[in-house]
């Protein structure tokens, strides 16, 4: 079985309840965010010179954690084997005892999922809230989403329900790591690699 | 169990010790000790807590703790989560989710303290509780003796908002029993909407003379299921009311069910517009009334105006029509005239007007941004003209143009009085000033009169004689209120006045954190946090908080931190010093007794609530019901059905397009201000059309962001990280000033300078910058590096409501 996430970018309002509840659940200090919400905006609002505006502005939010990819870049980059993908549920996990905190995995991951715990010199990341899964619950981020924009579960079941789109700007092409991620694309969603907009909140992710 | 037994023992021992150590006069009570305390859990446990942030959502928090330490916050964990049947979870927003950090924050106040340096210097020393309460009581008695009760002022405080037995209630109760004080009417948020809407509709379904609690809110967002058009002016629930069962989630769900067209009019392309994919109509701040005049012109000229309706139900339509068509001043208020003022193309104005005219059930609504302006009363009224012009102010799917609301529970059924009417009759309510006026009252209170500064007396003879205040304000009581030196207009003026110790004798602050205002205290009394207290919590649906009505009881997750005390106990100690302890406690009721009493009263008026005791009530967790229709809506419907039998509370009994209330205030207009009985646009100081534009080329607005409904989360590290404090700046303006995304910039107005991070984004109109309000002032030289929006704002009041014009500022922005 392979587990994965679903994100509805059409109804995510960028509230960050998922980010904060994840920090609360995992005792994450400032600087470490297992889940990150990217604000992607583009177009323009201009004064046409006569005091009258025209606009072509769009914006949307994309809440992203570890996608527990089929071909994870992080496990390939890990020199010790600490970063590994579990056979039973496809979750990408870290053996804390053999991680040397070299950050190779975080440099390799195109989604920025591995986050270094500088105090301990160990890499950390989303584990799908494995303790909650074992207790029959959803990950904390899913249960905290105010707009119910997130879902988690066996990826086959999620794809049957939501389809198999896994790409939207500013995310990388799904062909790189084959993420277990399904997206509902916002009506203004832009294709991967689009130059139509940019991530306007770099300090928040 | 060992700990529980120990606590019981120490509580009893403390009670004995206090009795023997206490003044034996019957006026005093022993210090409170719960007889059967609902104690924090031992070992690992879960308790119900509340996020009492003043967004008004009152989200329940499931608080997990272990060995006396809070470990995490969770949601309700309901088995069903269905919005249609009102069985959805009330999920807290990031503010509620970060509550653990707010409890354990570095700036929690731990002990009573007194000031040792210059006022505002942030130099304090720890003192005993006894010294603290004695000095507060002595200062109160001295003030009463020398200046009378109206020298004591308790500013509006929203820092602990959704409580029934909290710091506001305890403070009001104490001050009322001690001899009274000067109080406030209206508030900081929406006074111009309140006064504007009251000028048109009267006080709708409020109690007689209830100017403190009334809200002329309109239809529920759920009624949008029956609408075919929505027109929003500065209405942004997905940032301002994003949590739990609130209106952001409600708007999203109603939009999913009925995909009506929405014109979203705002200077910002907000998260509401992003999420609900509304059509953004960018507008310049403060020009809503100019847009509405042009919309009205189209509605009238194209024959959409319902003339028989207007003649039957409104007062002064003829004058309004003459003004709009240009009969009065020779200027027709056409879309072509308005477009360069508000920035919206004439053809778009025409399109919106025709959509309103053609809609069978238009839902026109507004948030509070358009009215927090130098001309805000008129913006609020002008928006309310639109549904009126087409005769669609009642009936399925419509709204009267005001902010949405529901029926529901009220905060005011609480311990100082059993009803709002009783509260109005208390000593503290016999003279009030507008909520934002306390700096004036400190500086020149004795010059403030009903006719000039909207001073209000309950005694009609004092009103008729236009009596000035008897004294300046000399004593300030801040109950979880950061209004003094952060959330009021022009905080640099507040700093100047408070530094002059000949003006204010004493400032007492009851607080959880060292806020920017707490730094101006003479005595600080540390209060327990929301996760260390008992209370009855209820939703407040009357004010745009969604259609899910709910209530629950909270108990402490952990014991009080350090020497913090519940506000009830703090006020009881001061009451003892004043010799009114027994009166304050109703003959010896403890804090928990009082909470139980509030529950009993609450249950009487809400028989649907399960649980016969407070303890049982707590054990049920959040209980819910669909909220009904706001009584205002029924009142308008009754008026439309039979206007003679059901007149409105205006002088004419009709909807006053020509407001006689505004007419009576015309002499109060100052400078470039204009008070017009008609809801017309005028260019106020520091607006888009202000002549100082060259020196201060940008308009600066502030808004209620996702980080902090007001200012109470300003020091929470997680929130400051994931919701950065930033200034929205259009790429055109950034380019002109040579600024890039993410860099530190200085924003400067005529009042002051602050430092903030630039967010270069197309989501704001050119010529305008915007920042979330609610960060705390922190001066470094002459620059506020905390980035409080009120470093920039003015304390000059709005023309009619004498309220806060926080969105009317001209600024310049440059690299830090």
mmCIF file with all atom_site columns, N, CA and C in Angstrom, chain B residues 147-172:
data_model
loop_
_atom_site.group_PDB
_atom_site.id
_atom_site.type_symbol
_atom_site.label_atom_id
_atom_site.label_alt_id
_atom_site.label_comp_id
_atom_site.label_asym_id
_atom_site.label_entity_id
_atom_site.label_seq_id
_atom_site.pdbx_PDB_ins_code
_atom_site.Cartn_x
_atom_site.Cartn_y
_atom_site.Cartn_z
_atom_site.occupancy
_atom_site.B_iso_or_equiv
_atom_site.pdbx_formal_charge
_atom_site.auth_seq_id
_atom_site.auth_comp_id
_atom_site.auth_asym_id
_atom_site.auth_atom_id
_atom_site.pdbx_PDB_model_num
ATOM 1  N N  . UNK B 1 147 ? -11.406 64.113 42.329 1.00 0.00 ? 147 UNK B N  1
ATOM 2  C CA . UNK B 1 147 ? -11.949 64.499 41.013 1.00 0.00 ? 147 UNK B CA 1
ATOM 3  C C  . UNK B 1 147 ? -13.340 63.944 40.726 1.00 0.00 ? 147 UNK B C  1
ATOM 4  N N  . UNK B 1 148 ? -13.782 62.972 41.508 1.00 0.00 ? 148 UNK B N  1
ATOM 5  C CA . UNK B 1 148 ? -15.075 62.346 41.214 1.00 0.00 ? 148 UNK B CA 1
ATOM 6  C C  . UNK B 1 148 ? -14.915 61.166 40.276 1.00 0.00 ? 148 UNK B C  1
ATOM 7  N N  . UNK B 1 149 ? -16.004 60.454 40.100 1.00 0.00 ? 149 UNK B N  1
ATOM 8  C CA . UNK B 1 149 ? -15.906 59.157 39.429 1.00 0.00 ? 149 UNK B CA 1
ATOM 9  C C  . UNK B 1 149 ? -15.495 59.263 37.962 1.00 0.00 ? 149 UNK B C  1
ATOM 10 N N  . UNK B 1 150 ? -15.833 60.387 37.322 1.00 0.00 ? 150 UNK B N  1
ATOM 11 C CA . UNK B 1 150 ? -15.569 60.450 35.886 1.00 0.00 ? 150 UNK B CA 1
ATOM 12 C C  . UNK B 1 150 ? -14.110 60.748 35.538 1.00 0.00 ? 150 UNK B C  1
ATOM 13 N N  . UNK B 1 151 ? -13.274 60.815 36.565 1.00 0.00 ? 151 UNK B N  1
ATOM 14 C CA . UNK B 1 151 ? -11.831 60.911 36.302 1.00 0.00 ? 151 UNK B CA 1
ATOM 15 C C  . UNK B 1 151 ? -11.228 59.530 36.068 1.00 0.00 ? 151 UNK B C  1
ATOM 16 N N  . UNK B 1 152 ? -12.010 58.476 36.366 1.00 0.00 ? 152 UNK B N  1
ATOM 17 C CA . UNK B 1 152 ? -11.548 57.103 36.118 1.00 0.00 ? 152 UNK B CA 1
ATOM 18 C C  . UNK B 1 152 ? -12.155 56.628 34.808 1.00 0.00 ? 152 UNK B C  1
ATOM 19 N N  . UNK B 1 153 ? -11.340 56.131 33.919 1.00 0.00 ? 153 UNK B N  1
ATOM 20 C CA . UNK B 1 153 ? -11.842 55.654 32.620 1.00 0.00 ? 153 UNK B CA 1
ATOM 21 C C  . UNK B 1 153 ? -11.357 54.240 32.374 1.00 0.00 ? 153 UNK B C  1
ATOM 22 N N  . UNK B 1 154 ? -12.283 53.418 31.913 1.00 0.00 ? 154 UNK B N  1
ATOM 23 C CA . UNK B 1 154 ? -11.917 52.052 31.523 1.00 0.00 ? 154 UNK B CA 1
ATOM 24 C C  . UNK B 1 154 ? -12.061 51.937 30.013 1.00 0.00 ? 154 UNK B C  1
ATOM 25 N N  . UNK B 1 155 ? -10.941 51.951 29.268 1.00 0.00 ? 155 UNK B N  1
ATOM 26 C CA . UNK B 1 155 ? -11.048 51.863 27.813 1.00 0.00 ? 155 UNK B CA 1
ATOM 27 C C  . UNK B 1 155 ? -11.612 50.513 27.383 1.00 0.00 ? 155 UNK B C  1
ATOM 28 N N  . UNK B 1 156 ? -12.204 50.492 26.204 1.00 0.00 ? 156 UNK B N  1
ATOM 29 C CA . UNK B 1 156 ? -12.630 49.242 25.591 1.00 0.00 ? 156 UNK B CA 1
ATOM 30 C C  . UNK B 1 156 ? -11.438 48.286 25.550 1.00 0.00 ? 156 UNK B C  1
ATOM 31 N N  . UNK B 1 157 ? -11.679 47.034 25.887 1.00 0.00 ? 157 UNK B N  1
ATOM 32 C CA . UNK B 1 157 ? -10.617 46.036 25.817 1.00 0.00 ? 157 UNK B CA 1
ATOM 33 C C  . UNK B 1 157 ? -11.137 44.799 25.126 1.00 0.00 ? 157 UNK B C  1
ATOM 34 N N  . UNK B 1 158 ? -10.360 44.300 24.190 1.00 0.00 ? 158 UNK B N  1
ATOM 35 C CA . UNK B 1 158 ? -10.796 43.090 23.497 1.00 0.00 ? 158 UNK B CA 1
ATOM 36 C C  . UNK B 1 158 ? -9.847  41.937 23.706 1.00 0.00 ? 158 UNK B C  1
ATOM 37 N N  . UNK B 1 159 ? -8.896  42.125 24.615 1.00 0.00 ? 159 UNK B N  1
ATOM 38 C CA . UNK B 1 159 ? -7.839  41.127 24.763 1.00 0.00 ? 159 UNK B CA 1
ATOM 39 C C  . UNK B 1 159 ? -8.312  39.786 25.272 1.00 0.00 ? 159 UNK B C  1
ATOM 40 N N  . UNK B 1 160 ? -9.420  39.759 26.000 1.00 0.00 ? 160 UNK B N  1
ATOM 41 C CA . UNK B 1 160 ? -10.038 38.489 26.416 1.00 0.00 ? 160 UNK B CA 1
ATOM 42 C C  . UNK B 1 160 ? -11.508 38.651 26.111 1.00 0.00 ? 160 UNK B C  1
ATOM 43 N N  . UNK B 1 161 ? -11.900 38.184 24.965 1.00 0.00 ? 161 UNK B N  1
ATOM 44 C CA . UNK B 1 161 ? -13.142 38.690 24.420 1.00 0.00 ? 161 UNK B CA 1
ATOM 45 C C  . UNK B 1 161 ? -14.375 37.877 24.723 1.00 0.00 ? 161 UNK B C  1
ATOM 46 N N  . UNK B 1 162 ? -14.310 36.589 24.553 1.00 0.00 ? 162 UNK B N  1
ATOM 47 C CA . UNK B 1 162 ? -15.537 35.807 24.528 1.00 0.00 ? 162 UNK B CA 1
ATOM 48 C C  . UNK B 1 162 ? -15.870 35.195 25.880 1.00 0.00 ? 162 UNK B C  1
ATOM 49 N N  . UNK B 1 163 ? -15.483 35.871 26.944 1.00 0.00 ? 163 UNK B N  1
ATOM 50 C CA . UNK B 1 163 ? -15.665 35.322 28.287 1.00 0.00 ? 163 UNK B CA 1
ATOM 51 C C  . UNK B 1 163 ? -16.879 35.944 28.969 1.00 0.00 ? 163 UNK B C  1
ATOM 52 N N  . UNK B 1 164 ? -17.410 35.226 29.931 1.00 0.00 ? 164 UNK B N  1
ATOM 53 C CA . UNK B 1 164 ? -18.543 35.725 30.713 1.00 0.00 ? 164 UNK B CA 1
ATOM 54 C C  . UNK B 1 164 ? -18.151 36.139 32.116 1.00 0.00 ? 164 UNK B C  1
ATOM 55 N N  . UNK B 1 165 ? -17.079 35.582 32.640 1.00 0.00 ? 165 UNK B N  1
ATOM 56 C CA . UNK B 1 165 ? -16.672 35.922 34.003 1.00 0.00 ? 165 UNK B CA 1
ATOM 57 C C  . UNK B 1 165 ? -15.220 36.389 33.994 1.00 0.00 ? 165 UNK B C  1
ATOM 58 N N  . UNK B 1 166 ? -14.797 36.967 32.884 1.00 0.00 ? 166 UNK B N  1
ATOM 59 C CA . UNK B 1 166 ? -13.394 37.299 32.709 1.00 0.00 ? 166 UNK B CA 1
ATOM 60 C C  . UNK B 1 166 ? -13.039 38.690 33.204 1.00 0.00 ? 166 UNK B C  1
ATOM 61 N N  . UNK B 1 167 ? -11.969 39.197 32.645 1.00 0.00 ? 167 UNK B N  1
ATOM 62 C CA . UNK B 1 167 ? -11.368 40.425 33.155 1.00 0.00 ? 167 UNK B CA 1
ATOM 63 C C  . UNK B 1 167 ? -12.255 41.640 32.898 1.00 0.00 ? 167 UNK B C  1
ATOM 64 N N  . UNK B 1 168 ? -12.918 41.699 31.758 1.00 0.00 ? 168 UNK B N  1
ATOM 65 C CA . UNK B 1 168 ? -13.783 42.840 31.474 1.00 0.00 ? 168 UNK B CA 1
ATOM 66 C C  . UNK B 1 168 ? -14.945 42.859 32.451 1.00 0.00 ? 168 UNK B C  1
ATOM 67 N N  . UNK B 1 169 ? -15.579 41.699 32.600 1.00 0.00 ? 169 UNK B N  1
ATOM 68 C CA . UNK B 1 169 ? -16.754 41.613 33.457 1.00 0.00 ? 169 UNK B CA 1
ATOM 69 C C  . UNK B 1 169 ? -16.393 41.896 34.919 1.00 0.00 ? 169 UNK B C  1
ATOM 70 N N  . UNK B 1 170 ? -15.285 41.328 35.385 1.00 0.00 ? 170 UNK B N  1
ATOM 71 C CA . UNK B 1 170 ? -14.885 41.548 36.773 1.00 0.00 ? 170 UNK B CA 1
ATOM 72 C C  . UNK B 1 170 ? -14.546 43.015 37.008 1.00 0.00 ? 170 UNK B C  1
ATOM 73 N N  . UNK B 1 171 ? -13.900 43.620 36.036 1.00 0.00 ? 171 UNK B N  1
ATOM 74 C CA . UNK B 1 171 ? -13.490 45.016 36.189 1.00 0.00 ? 171 UNK B CA 1
ATOM 75 C C  . UNK B 1 171 ? -14.703 45.942 36.197 1.00 0.00 ? 171 UNK B C  1
ATOM 76 N N  . UNK B 1 172 ? -15.633 45.693 35.281 1.00 0.00 ? 172 UNK B N  1
ATOM 77 C CA . UNK B 1 172 ? -16.851 46.515 35.228 1.00 0.00 ? 172 UNK B CA 1
ATOM 78 C C  . UNK B 1 172 ? -17.609 46.383 36.544 1.00 0.00 ? 172 UNK B C  1
#
